[in-house]
Coordinates of C-alpha atoms in Angstrom, one line a residue:
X1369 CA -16.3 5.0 36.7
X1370 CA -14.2 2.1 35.3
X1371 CA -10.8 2.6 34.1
X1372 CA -9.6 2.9 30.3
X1373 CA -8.2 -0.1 29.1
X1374 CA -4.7 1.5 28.7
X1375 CA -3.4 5.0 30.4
X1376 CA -0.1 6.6 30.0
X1377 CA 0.5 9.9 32.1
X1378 CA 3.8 11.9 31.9
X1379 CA 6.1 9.0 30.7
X1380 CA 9.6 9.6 29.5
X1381 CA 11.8 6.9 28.1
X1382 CA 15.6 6.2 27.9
X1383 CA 17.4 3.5 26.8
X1384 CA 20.4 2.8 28.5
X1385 CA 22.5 4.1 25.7
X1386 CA 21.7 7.8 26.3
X1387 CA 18.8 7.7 23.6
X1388 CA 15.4 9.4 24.7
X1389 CA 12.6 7.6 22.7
X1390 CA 10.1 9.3 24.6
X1391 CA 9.2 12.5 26.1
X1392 CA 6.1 13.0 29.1
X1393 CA 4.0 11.1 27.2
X1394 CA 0.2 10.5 28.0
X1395 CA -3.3 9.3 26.7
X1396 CA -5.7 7.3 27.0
X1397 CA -7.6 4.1 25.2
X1398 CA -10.9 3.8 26.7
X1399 CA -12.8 0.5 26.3
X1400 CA -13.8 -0.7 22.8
X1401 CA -11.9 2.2 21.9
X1402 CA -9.1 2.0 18.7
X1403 CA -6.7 4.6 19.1
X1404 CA -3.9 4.8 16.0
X1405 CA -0.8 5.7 16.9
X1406 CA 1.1 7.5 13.6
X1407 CA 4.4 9.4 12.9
X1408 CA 7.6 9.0 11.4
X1409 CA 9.6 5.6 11.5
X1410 CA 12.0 6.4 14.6
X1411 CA 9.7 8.8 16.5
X1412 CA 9.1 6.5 19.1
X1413 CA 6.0 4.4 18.5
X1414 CA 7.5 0.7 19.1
X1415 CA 9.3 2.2 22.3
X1416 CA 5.7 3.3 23.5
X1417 CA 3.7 -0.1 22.7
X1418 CA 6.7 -1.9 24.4
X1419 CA 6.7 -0.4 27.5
X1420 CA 2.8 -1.0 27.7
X1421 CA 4.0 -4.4 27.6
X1422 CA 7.0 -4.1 30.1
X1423 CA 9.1 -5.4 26.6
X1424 CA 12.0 -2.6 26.6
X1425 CA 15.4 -4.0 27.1
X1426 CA 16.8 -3.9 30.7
X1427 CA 18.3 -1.0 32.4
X1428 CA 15.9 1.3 30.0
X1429 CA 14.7 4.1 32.5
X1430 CA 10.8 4.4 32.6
X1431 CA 9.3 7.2 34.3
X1432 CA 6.0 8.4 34.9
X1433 CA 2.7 5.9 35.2
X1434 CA 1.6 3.1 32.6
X1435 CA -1.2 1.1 33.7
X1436 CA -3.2 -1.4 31.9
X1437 CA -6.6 -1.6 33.3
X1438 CA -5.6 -1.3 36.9
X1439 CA -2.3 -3.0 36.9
X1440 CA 1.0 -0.5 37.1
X1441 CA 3.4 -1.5 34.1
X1442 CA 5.9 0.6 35.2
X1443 CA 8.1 -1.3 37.9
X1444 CA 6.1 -4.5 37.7
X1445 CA 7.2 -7.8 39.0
X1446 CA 8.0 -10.3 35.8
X1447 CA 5.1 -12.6 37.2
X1448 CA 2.9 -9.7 37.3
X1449 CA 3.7 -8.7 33.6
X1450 CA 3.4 -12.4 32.6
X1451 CA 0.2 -13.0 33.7
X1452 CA -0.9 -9.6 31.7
X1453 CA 0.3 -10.7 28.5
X1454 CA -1.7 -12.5 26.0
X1455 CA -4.8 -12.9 29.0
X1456 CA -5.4 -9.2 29.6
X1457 CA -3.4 -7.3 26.5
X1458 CA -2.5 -9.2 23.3
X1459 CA 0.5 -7.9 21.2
X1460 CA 1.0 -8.0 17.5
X1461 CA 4.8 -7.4 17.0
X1462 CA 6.0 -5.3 14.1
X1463 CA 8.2 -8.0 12.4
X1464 CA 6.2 -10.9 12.2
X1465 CA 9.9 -12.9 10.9
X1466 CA 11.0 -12.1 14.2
X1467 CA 8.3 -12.7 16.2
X1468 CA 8.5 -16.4 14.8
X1469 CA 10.9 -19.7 15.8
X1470 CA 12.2 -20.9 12.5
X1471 CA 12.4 -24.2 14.1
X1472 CA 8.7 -24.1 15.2
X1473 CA 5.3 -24.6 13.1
X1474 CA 3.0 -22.4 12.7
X1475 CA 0.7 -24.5 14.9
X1476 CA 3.1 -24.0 17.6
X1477 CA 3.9 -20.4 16.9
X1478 CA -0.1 -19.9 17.6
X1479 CA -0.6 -22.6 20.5
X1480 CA 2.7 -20.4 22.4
X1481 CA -0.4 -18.1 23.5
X1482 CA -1.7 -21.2 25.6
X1483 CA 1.4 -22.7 26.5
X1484 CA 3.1 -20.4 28.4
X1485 CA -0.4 -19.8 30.5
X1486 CA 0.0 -23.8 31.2
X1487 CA -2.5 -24.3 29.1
X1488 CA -3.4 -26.1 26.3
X1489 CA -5.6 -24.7 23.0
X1490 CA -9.0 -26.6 22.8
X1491 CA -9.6 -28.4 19.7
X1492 CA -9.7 -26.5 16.4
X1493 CA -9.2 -23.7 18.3
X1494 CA -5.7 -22.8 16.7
X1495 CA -7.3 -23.5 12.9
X1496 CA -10.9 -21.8 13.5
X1497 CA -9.1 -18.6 14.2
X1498 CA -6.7 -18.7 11.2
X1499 CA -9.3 -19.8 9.2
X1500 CA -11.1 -16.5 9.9
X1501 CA -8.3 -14.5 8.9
X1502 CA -8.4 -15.6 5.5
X1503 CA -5.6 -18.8 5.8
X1504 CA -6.5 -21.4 3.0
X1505 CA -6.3 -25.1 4.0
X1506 CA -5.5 -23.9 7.4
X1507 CA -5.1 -27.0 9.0
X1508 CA -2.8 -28.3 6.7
X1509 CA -0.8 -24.7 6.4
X1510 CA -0.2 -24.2 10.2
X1511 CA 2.0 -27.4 9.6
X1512 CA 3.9 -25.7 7.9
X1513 CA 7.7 -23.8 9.0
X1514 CA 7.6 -19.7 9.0
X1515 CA 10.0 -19.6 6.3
X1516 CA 7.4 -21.2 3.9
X1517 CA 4.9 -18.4 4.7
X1518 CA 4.6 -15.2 3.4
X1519 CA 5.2 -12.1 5.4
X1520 CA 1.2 -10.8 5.5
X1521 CA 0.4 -14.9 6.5
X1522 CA 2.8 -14.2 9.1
X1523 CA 1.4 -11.1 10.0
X1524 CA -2.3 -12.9 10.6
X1525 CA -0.7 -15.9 12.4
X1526 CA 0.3 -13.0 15.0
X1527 CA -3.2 -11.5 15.4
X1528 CA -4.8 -15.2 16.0
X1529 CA -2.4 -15.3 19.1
X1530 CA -3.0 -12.1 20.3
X1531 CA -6.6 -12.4 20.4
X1532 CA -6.9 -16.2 21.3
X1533 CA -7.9 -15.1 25.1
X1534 CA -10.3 -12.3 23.8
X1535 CA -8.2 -9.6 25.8
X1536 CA -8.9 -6.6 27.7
X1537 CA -6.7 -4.8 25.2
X1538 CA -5.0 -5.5 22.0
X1539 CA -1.5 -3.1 21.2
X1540 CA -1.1 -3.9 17.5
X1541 CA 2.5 -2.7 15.6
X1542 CA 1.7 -2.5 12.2
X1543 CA -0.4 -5.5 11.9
X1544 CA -1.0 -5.1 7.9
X1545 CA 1.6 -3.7 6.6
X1546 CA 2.4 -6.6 4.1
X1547 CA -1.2 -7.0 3.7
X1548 CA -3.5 -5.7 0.4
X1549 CA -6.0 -3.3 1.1
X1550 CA -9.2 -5.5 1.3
X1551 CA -7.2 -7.8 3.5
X1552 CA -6.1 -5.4 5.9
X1553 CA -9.9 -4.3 6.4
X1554 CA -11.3 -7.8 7.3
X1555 CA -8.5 -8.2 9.2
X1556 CA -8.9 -5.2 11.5
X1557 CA -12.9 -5.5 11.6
X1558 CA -11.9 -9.2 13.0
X1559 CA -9.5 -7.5 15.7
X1560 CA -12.6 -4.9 15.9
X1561 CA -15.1 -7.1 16.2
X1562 CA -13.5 -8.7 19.5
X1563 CA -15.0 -5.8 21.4
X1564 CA -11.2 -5.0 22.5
X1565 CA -9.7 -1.9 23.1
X1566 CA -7.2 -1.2 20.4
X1567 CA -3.7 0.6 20.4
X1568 CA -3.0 0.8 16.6
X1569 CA 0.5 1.9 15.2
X1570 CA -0.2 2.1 11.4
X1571 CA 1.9 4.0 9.0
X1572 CA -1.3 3.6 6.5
X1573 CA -3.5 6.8 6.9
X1574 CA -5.9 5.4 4.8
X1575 CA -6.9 2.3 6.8
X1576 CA -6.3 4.3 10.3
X1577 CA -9.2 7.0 8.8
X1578 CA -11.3 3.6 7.8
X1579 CA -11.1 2.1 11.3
X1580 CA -9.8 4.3 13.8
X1581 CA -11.7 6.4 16.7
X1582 CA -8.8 9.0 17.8
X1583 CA -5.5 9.7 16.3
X1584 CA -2.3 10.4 18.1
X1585 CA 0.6 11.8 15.8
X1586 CA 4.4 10.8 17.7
X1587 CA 7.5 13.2 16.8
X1588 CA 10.5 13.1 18.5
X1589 CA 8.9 11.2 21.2
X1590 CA 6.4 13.6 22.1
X1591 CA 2.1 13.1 21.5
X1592 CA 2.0 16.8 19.3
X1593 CA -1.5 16.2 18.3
X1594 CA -4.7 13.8 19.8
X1595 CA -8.0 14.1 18.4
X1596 CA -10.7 11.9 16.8
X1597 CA -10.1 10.9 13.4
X1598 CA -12.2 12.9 11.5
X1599 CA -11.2 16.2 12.7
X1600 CA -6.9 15.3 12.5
X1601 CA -7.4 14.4 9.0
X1602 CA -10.1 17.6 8.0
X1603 CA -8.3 20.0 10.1
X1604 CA -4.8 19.3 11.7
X1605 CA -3.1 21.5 14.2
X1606 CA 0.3 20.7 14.2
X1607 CA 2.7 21.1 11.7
X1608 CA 4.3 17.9 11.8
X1609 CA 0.9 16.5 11.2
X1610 CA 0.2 18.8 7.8
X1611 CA 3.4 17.8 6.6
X1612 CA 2.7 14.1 7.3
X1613 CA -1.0 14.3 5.3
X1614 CA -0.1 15.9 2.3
X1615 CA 3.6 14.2 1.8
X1616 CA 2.5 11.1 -0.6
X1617 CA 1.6 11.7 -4.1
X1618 CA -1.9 12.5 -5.1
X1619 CA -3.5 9.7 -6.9
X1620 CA -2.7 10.3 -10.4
X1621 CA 0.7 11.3 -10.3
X1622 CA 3.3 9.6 -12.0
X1623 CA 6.8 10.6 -10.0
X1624 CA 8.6 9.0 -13.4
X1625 CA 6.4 10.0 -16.8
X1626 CA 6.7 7.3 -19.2
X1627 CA 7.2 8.5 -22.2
X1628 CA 10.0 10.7 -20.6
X1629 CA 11.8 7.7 -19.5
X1630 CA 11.1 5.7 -22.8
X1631 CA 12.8 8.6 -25.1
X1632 CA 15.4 9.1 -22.9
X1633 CA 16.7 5.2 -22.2
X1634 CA 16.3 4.7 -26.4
X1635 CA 19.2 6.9 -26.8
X1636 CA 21.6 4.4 -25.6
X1637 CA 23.8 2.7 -26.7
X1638 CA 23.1 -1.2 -26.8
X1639 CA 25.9 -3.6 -25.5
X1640 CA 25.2 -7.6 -24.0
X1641 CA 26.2 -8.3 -20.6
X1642 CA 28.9 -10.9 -22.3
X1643 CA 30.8 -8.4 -24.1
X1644 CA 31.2 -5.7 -21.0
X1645 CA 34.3 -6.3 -18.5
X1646 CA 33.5 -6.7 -14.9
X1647 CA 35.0 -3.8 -14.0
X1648 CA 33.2 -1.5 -16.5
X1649 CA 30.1 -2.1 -14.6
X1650 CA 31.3 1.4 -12.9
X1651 CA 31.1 2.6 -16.2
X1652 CA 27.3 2.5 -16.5
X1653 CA 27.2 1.1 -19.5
X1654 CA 23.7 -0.5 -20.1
X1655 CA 21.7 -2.5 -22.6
X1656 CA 18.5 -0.1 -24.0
X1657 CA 16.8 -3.8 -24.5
X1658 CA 15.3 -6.3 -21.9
X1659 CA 18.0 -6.4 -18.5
X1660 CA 15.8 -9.2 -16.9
X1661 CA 13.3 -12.1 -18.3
X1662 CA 11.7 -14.8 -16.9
X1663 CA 10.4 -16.9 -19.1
X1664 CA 7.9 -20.0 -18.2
X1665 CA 9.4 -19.9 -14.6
X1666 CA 7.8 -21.7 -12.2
X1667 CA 9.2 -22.5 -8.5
X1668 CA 8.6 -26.0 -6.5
X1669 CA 9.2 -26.5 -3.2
X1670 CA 8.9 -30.2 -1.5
X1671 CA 7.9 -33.0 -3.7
X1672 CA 4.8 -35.7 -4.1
X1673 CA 1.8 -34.4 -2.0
X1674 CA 3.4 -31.9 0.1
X1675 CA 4.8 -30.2 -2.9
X1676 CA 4.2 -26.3 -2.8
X1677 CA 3.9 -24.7 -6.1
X1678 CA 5.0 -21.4 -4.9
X1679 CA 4.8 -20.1 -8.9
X1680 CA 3.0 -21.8 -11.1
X1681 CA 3.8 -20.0 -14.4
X1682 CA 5.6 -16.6 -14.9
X1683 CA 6.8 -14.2 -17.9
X1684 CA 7.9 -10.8 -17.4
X1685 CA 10.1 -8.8 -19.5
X1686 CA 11.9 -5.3 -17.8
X1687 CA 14.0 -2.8 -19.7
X1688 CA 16.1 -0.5 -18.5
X1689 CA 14.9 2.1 -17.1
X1690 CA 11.9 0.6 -16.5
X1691 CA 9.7 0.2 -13.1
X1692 CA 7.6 -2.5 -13.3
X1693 CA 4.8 -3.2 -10.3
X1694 CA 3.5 -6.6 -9.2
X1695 CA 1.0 -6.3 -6.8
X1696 CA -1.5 -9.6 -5.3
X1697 CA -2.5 -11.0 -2.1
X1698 CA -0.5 -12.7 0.7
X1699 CA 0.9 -15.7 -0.7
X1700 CA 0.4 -15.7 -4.2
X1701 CA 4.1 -16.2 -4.8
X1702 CA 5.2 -12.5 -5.3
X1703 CA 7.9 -12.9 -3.2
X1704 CA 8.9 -16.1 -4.3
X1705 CA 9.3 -14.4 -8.3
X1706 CA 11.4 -11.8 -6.7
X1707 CA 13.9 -14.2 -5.4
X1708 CA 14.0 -16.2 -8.2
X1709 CA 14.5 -12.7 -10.8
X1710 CA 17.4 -11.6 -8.0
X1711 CA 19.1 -14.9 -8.8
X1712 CA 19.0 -15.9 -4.7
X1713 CA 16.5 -18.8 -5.6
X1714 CA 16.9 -20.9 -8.8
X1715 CA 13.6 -21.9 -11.1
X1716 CA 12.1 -25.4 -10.9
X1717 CA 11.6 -25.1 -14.4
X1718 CA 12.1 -21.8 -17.4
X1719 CA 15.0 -19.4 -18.0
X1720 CA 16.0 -16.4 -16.1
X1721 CA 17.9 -14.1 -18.8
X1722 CA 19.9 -11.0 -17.2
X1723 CA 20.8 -8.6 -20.5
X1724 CA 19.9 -11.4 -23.0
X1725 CA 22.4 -14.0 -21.5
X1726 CA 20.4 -17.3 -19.8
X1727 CA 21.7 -17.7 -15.9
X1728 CA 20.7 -20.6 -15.5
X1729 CA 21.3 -24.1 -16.1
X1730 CA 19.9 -27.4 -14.9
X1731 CA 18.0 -26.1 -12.1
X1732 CA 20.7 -23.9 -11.4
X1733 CA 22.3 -20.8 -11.6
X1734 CA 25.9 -20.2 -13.5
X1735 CA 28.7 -18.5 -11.8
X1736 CA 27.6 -15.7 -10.2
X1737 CA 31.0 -13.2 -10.9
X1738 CA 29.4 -12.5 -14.0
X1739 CA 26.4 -10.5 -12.7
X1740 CA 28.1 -9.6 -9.3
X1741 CA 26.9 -5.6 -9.7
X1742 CA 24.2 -6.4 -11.5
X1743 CA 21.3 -7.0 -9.0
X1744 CA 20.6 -5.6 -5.5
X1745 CA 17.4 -6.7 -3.3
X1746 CA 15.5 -5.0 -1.2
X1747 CA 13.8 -7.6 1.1
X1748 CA 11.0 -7.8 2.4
X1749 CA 12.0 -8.5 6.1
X1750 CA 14.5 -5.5 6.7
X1751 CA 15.7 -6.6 10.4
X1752 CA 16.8 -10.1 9.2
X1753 CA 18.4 -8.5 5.8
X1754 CA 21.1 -7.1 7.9
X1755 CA 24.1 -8.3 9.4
X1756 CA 23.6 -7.6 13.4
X1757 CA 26.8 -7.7 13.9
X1758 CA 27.7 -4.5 11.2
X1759 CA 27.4 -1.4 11.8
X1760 CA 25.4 0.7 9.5
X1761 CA 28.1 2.1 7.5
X1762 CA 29.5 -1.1 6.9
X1763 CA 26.4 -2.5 5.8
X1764 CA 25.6 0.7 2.9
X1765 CA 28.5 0.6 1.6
X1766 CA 29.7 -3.1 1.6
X1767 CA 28.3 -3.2 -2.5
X1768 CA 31.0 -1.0 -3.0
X1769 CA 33.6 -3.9 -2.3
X1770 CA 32.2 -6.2 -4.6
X1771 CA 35.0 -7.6 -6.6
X1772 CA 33.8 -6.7 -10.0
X1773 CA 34.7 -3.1 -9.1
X1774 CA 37.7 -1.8 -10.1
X1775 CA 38.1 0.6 -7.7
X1776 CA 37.4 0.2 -4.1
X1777 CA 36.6 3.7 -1.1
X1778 CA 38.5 3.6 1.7
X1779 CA 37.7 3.3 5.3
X1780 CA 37.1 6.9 5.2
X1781 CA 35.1 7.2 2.0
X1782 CA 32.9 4.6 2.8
X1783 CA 31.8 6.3 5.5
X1784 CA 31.4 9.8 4.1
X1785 CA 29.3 8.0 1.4
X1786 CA 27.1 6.3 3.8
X1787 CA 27.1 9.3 5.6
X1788 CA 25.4 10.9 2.3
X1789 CA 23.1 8.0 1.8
X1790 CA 21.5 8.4 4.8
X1791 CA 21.0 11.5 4.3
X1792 CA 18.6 10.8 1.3
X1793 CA 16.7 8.5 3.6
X1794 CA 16.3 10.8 6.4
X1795 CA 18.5 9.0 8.7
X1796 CA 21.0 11.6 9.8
X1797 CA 20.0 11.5 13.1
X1798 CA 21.5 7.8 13.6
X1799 CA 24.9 6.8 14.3
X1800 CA 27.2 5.3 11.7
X1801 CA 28.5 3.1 13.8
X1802 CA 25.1 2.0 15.2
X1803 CA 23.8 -1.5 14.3
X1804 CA 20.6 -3.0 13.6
X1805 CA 19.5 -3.6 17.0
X1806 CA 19.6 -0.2 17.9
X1807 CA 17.2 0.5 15.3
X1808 CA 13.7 0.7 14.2
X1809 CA 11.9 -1.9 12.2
X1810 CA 11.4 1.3 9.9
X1811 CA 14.9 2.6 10.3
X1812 CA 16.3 -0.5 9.0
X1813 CA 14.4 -0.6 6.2
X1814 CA 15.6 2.7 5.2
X1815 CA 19.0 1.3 5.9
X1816 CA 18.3 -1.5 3.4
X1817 CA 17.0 1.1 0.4
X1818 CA 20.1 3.2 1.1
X1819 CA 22.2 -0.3 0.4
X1820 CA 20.7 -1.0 -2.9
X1821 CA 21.1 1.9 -4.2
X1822 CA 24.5 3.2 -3.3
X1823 CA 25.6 -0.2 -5.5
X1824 CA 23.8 1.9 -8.8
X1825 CA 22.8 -1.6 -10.0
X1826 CA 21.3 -2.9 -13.4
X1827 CA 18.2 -4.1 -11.7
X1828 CA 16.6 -3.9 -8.5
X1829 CA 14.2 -6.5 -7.4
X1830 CA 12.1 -4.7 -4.1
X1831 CA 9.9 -6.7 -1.6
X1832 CA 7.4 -3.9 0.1
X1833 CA 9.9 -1.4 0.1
X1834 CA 7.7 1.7 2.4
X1835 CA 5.7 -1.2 4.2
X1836 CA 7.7 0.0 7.2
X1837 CA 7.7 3.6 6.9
X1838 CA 5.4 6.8 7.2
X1839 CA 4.2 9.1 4.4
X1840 CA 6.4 11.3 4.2
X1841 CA 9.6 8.8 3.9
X1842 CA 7.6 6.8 1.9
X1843 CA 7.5 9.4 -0.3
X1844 CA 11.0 10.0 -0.8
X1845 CA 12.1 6.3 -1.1
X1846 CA 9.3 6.5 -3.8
X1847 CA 11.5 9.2 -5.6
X1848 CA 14.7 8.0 -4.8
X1849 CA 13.5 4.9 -6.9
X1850 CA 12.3 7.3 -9.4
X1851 CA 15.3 8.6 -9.9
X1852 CA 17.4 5.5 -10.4
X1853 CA 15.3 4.7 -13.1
X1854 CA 15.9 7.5 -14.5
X1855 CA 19.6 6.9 -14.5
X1856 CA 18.9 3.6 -16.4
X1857 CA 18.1 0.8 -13.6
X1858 CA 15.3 -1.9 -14.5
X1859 CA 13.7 -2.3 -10.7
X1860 CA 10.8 -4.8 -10.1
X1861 CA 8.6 -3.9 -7.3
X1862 CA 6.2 -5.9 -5.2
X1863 CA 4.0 -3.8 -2.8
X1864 CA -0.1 -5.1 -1.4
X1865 CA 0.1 -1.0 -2.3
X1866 CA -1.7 0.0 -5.5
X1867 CA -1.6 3.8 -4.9
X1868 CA 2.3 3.3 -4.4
X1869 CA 2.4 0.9 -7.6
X1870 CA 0.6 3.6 -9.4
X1871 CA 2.4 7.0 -8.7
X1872 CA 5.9 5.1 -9.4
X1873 CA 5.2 2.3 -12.0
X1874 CA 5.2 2.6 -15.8
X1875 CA 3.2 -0.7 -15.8
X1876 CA 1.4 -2.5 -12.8
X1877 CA 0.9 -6.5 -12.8
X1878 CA -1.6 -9.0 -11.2
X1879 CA -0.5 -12.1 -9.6
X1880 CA -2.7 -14.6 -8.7
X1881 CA -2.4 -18.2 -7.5
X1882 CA 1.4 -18.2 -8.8
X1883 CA 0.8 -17.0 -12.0
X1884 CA 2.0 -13.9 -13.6
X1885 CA 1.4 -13.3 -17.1
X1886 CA 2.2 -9.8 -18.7
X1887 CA -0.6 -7.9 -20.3

């Protein structure tokens, strides 16, 4: 009888700060099999993918068997490991940012899987397989540096690595989570269609019932529930695993009505951002017109040939109190508008206005003082938002020092107050003086939420806010948003989510090609 493709049997975890990730762990993946891997951001998933890969950080303790085909992980020489990786099991990491060298092309990112074999990519190999996952131009792209891609092109640059020696195996970590939902199913009938076995950690329940053969549900560390797909989703045993079905919001439900929020928001009073003091920003007072426009924006990068016209043409218009969704595929600039509305990146051309007043001028922005408190980000790539070297407290509640505020929490306070922001984003279980490292892809991005909101901005400009997490924290973020806008902030969100966008949005926008244009 030949052996599955990937076995875990009794396997407990523990990093060497004291943390158990994982608790006597085991399954199975059988040949050609996809297994998905779901639960909660935190609960362990990462760790387990990792150690299939003998990736944890040194010192971890690892006991019980992992064995990939017939090879022991557990203990295993580095030249052992090395010769596994990328020829018998390929690995798409979680943070596709990460996973890059900002100094490296695309090309190079890719041909890495050859390289460090000694070997070298046969012709066209590299652009064949990105031109299968749906990269325009490919040649020509994969010349480019990861910082002009967009997270989901990332994403697919990963999975033409990992499969570029056909594997044994491919462990995939959320590999389309910034990816809309027509993408992400080509995409994994591609990784499918390599006749691999597949370990799938997906936080989207919808694409794991689309694709997947069994389901494994991780809490706390600990497999609670394995079954094949159909029967987890029908008829769930576990608790955890109810809870986790039924915690997003059915499709039709609006978690913000909007004729609610319109009545409510045309109550107030009506003051420019010129004529309020920096330090009555505290004060909430808000504008019941437009807080951001972009008018005729458009965003260049590079000149002559190898210009990239990131956004072509855009015009939006949010009020207060207002949620507005964009939603397009990988690379249509969505990101790009984001930056430019957040005032991180100035237009090439048009006028950014923030409360009626135009920021910018000459291709640039004005003094920034002015708006200081009025715009928080949430970005797209949660680990590299973060300052490693903070600890989480720091980073919440560093908004709160902004000098536009008149008064500023102490040591203490600020860490009661991040104490209670985490709270709202289910992380109570984490250390305030932890830092990023010592968290989940997930975990950070929760981190990042809690940031932008404890600042009770004007606007908020969010890049895939839930791409990282499960259901049920989706769903609060989801609310936690609601609410804001209920207090009076104008957010802008970007998700490849529609049912997201729909449950939380008053109004939901296409982009396409670098053009927005509002209905």
């Amino acid at each position: 009888m030949k052996s599955p493709a990937l076995s875990f049997e009794n396997v407990s975890i523990t990093y060497p700060n004291g943390t158990r990730a994982a608790h006597e762990v085991s399954f199975r993946v059988e040949e050609g099999e996809c297994l998905a891997l779901v639960g909660e951001s935190g609960s362990g998933k990462t760790t387990l993918v990792r150690a299939a890969l003998g990736l944890l950080p040194a010192n971890t303790n690892v006991s019980g068997s992992i064995r990939v085909g017939e090879t022991e992980i557990v203990g295993a020489a580095f030249q052992i490991l090395r010769g596994l990786r990328g020829l018998v099991a390929g690995f798409v990491p979680q943070d596709p940012f990460a996973a890059c060298n900002p100094l490296a092309r695309i090309y190079d990112h890719v041909a890495e899987a050859w390289r460090v074999h000694d070997m070298r990519p046969p012709a066209r190999a590299i652009t064949n397989s990105l031109e299968k996952l749906g990269i325009e131009n490919a040649s020509a792209a994969a010349q480019s540096y990861p910082h002009q891609w967009s997270g989901g092109m990332l994403q697919r640059a990963g999975i033409a690595a990992a499969a570029a020696h056909q594997p044994r195996l491919i462990i995939a970590d959320e590999p389309t989570s910034a990816l809309d939902a027509d993408r992400a199913d080509s995409i994994l009938l591609a990784i499918r269609a390599t006749k691999a076995a597949i370990l799938l950690v997906s936080h989207d329940i919808n694409l794991v019932a689309r694709h997947a053969d069994r389901i494994a549900v991780c809490y706390l560390g600990h497999i609670v529930e394995i079954e094949d797909a159909a029967t987890l989703l029908q008829r769930p045993k576990h608790p955890y695993t109810t809870k986790l079905l039924n915690a997003f919001p059915r499709a039709g439900e609006h978690l913000l009505p909007p004729q609610e929020g319109k009545q409510r928001l045309l109550a107030q009073p009506s003051k420019s951002l010129k004529n309020v003091p920096e330090e009555s920003f505290d004060a909430q007072v808000y504008s019941d017109s437009v807080v951001v426009e972009a008018r005729d924006v458009s965003r260049v990068y590079g000149r002559g040939k190898e210009a990239v016209h990131a956004i072509v043409k855009a015009n939006l218009r949010v009020r207060r109190g207002e949620i507005v969704g964009i939603h397009g595929a990988s690379g249509c600039g969505k990101s790009t508008l984001l930056r430019v509305l957040g005032t991180i990146e100035p237009p090439s051309r048009g006028t950014i206005n923030l409360d009626g007043e135009s920021v910018v001028r000459d291709k640039r922005f004005l003094s920034r003082r002015a708006w200081s408190g009025f715009v928080m980000p949430i970005f797209q790539d949660p680990v590299g938002s973060l300052d490693r070297r903070w600890s989480i407290w720091r980073t919440i509640t560093e908004p709160l020092m902004a000098s536009h505020r008149k008064f500023r929490p102490s040591r203490i306070e600020r860490r009661e107050i991040a104490r209670a922001r985490m709270a709202q984003v289910d992380l109570t279980n984490v250390d305030l003086d932890a830092r990023p490292g010592e968290l989940s892809v997930g975990q950070c991005q929760r981190v990042s939420i809690a940031r932008a909101l404890v600042a009770e901005p004007r606007l908020i400009v969010a890049d895939e806010p839930t791409s990282a997490l499960d259901r049920a924290i989706a769903a609060k973020v989801l609310r936690l948003l609601a609410a804001a806008a209920e207090e009076g902030t104008a957010i802008v969100i970007v998700s490849h989510d529609e049912a997201i966008l729909n449950v939380l949005c008053h109004r939901v926008l296409k982009m396409s090609g670098g053009v927005l244009e509002e209905g």
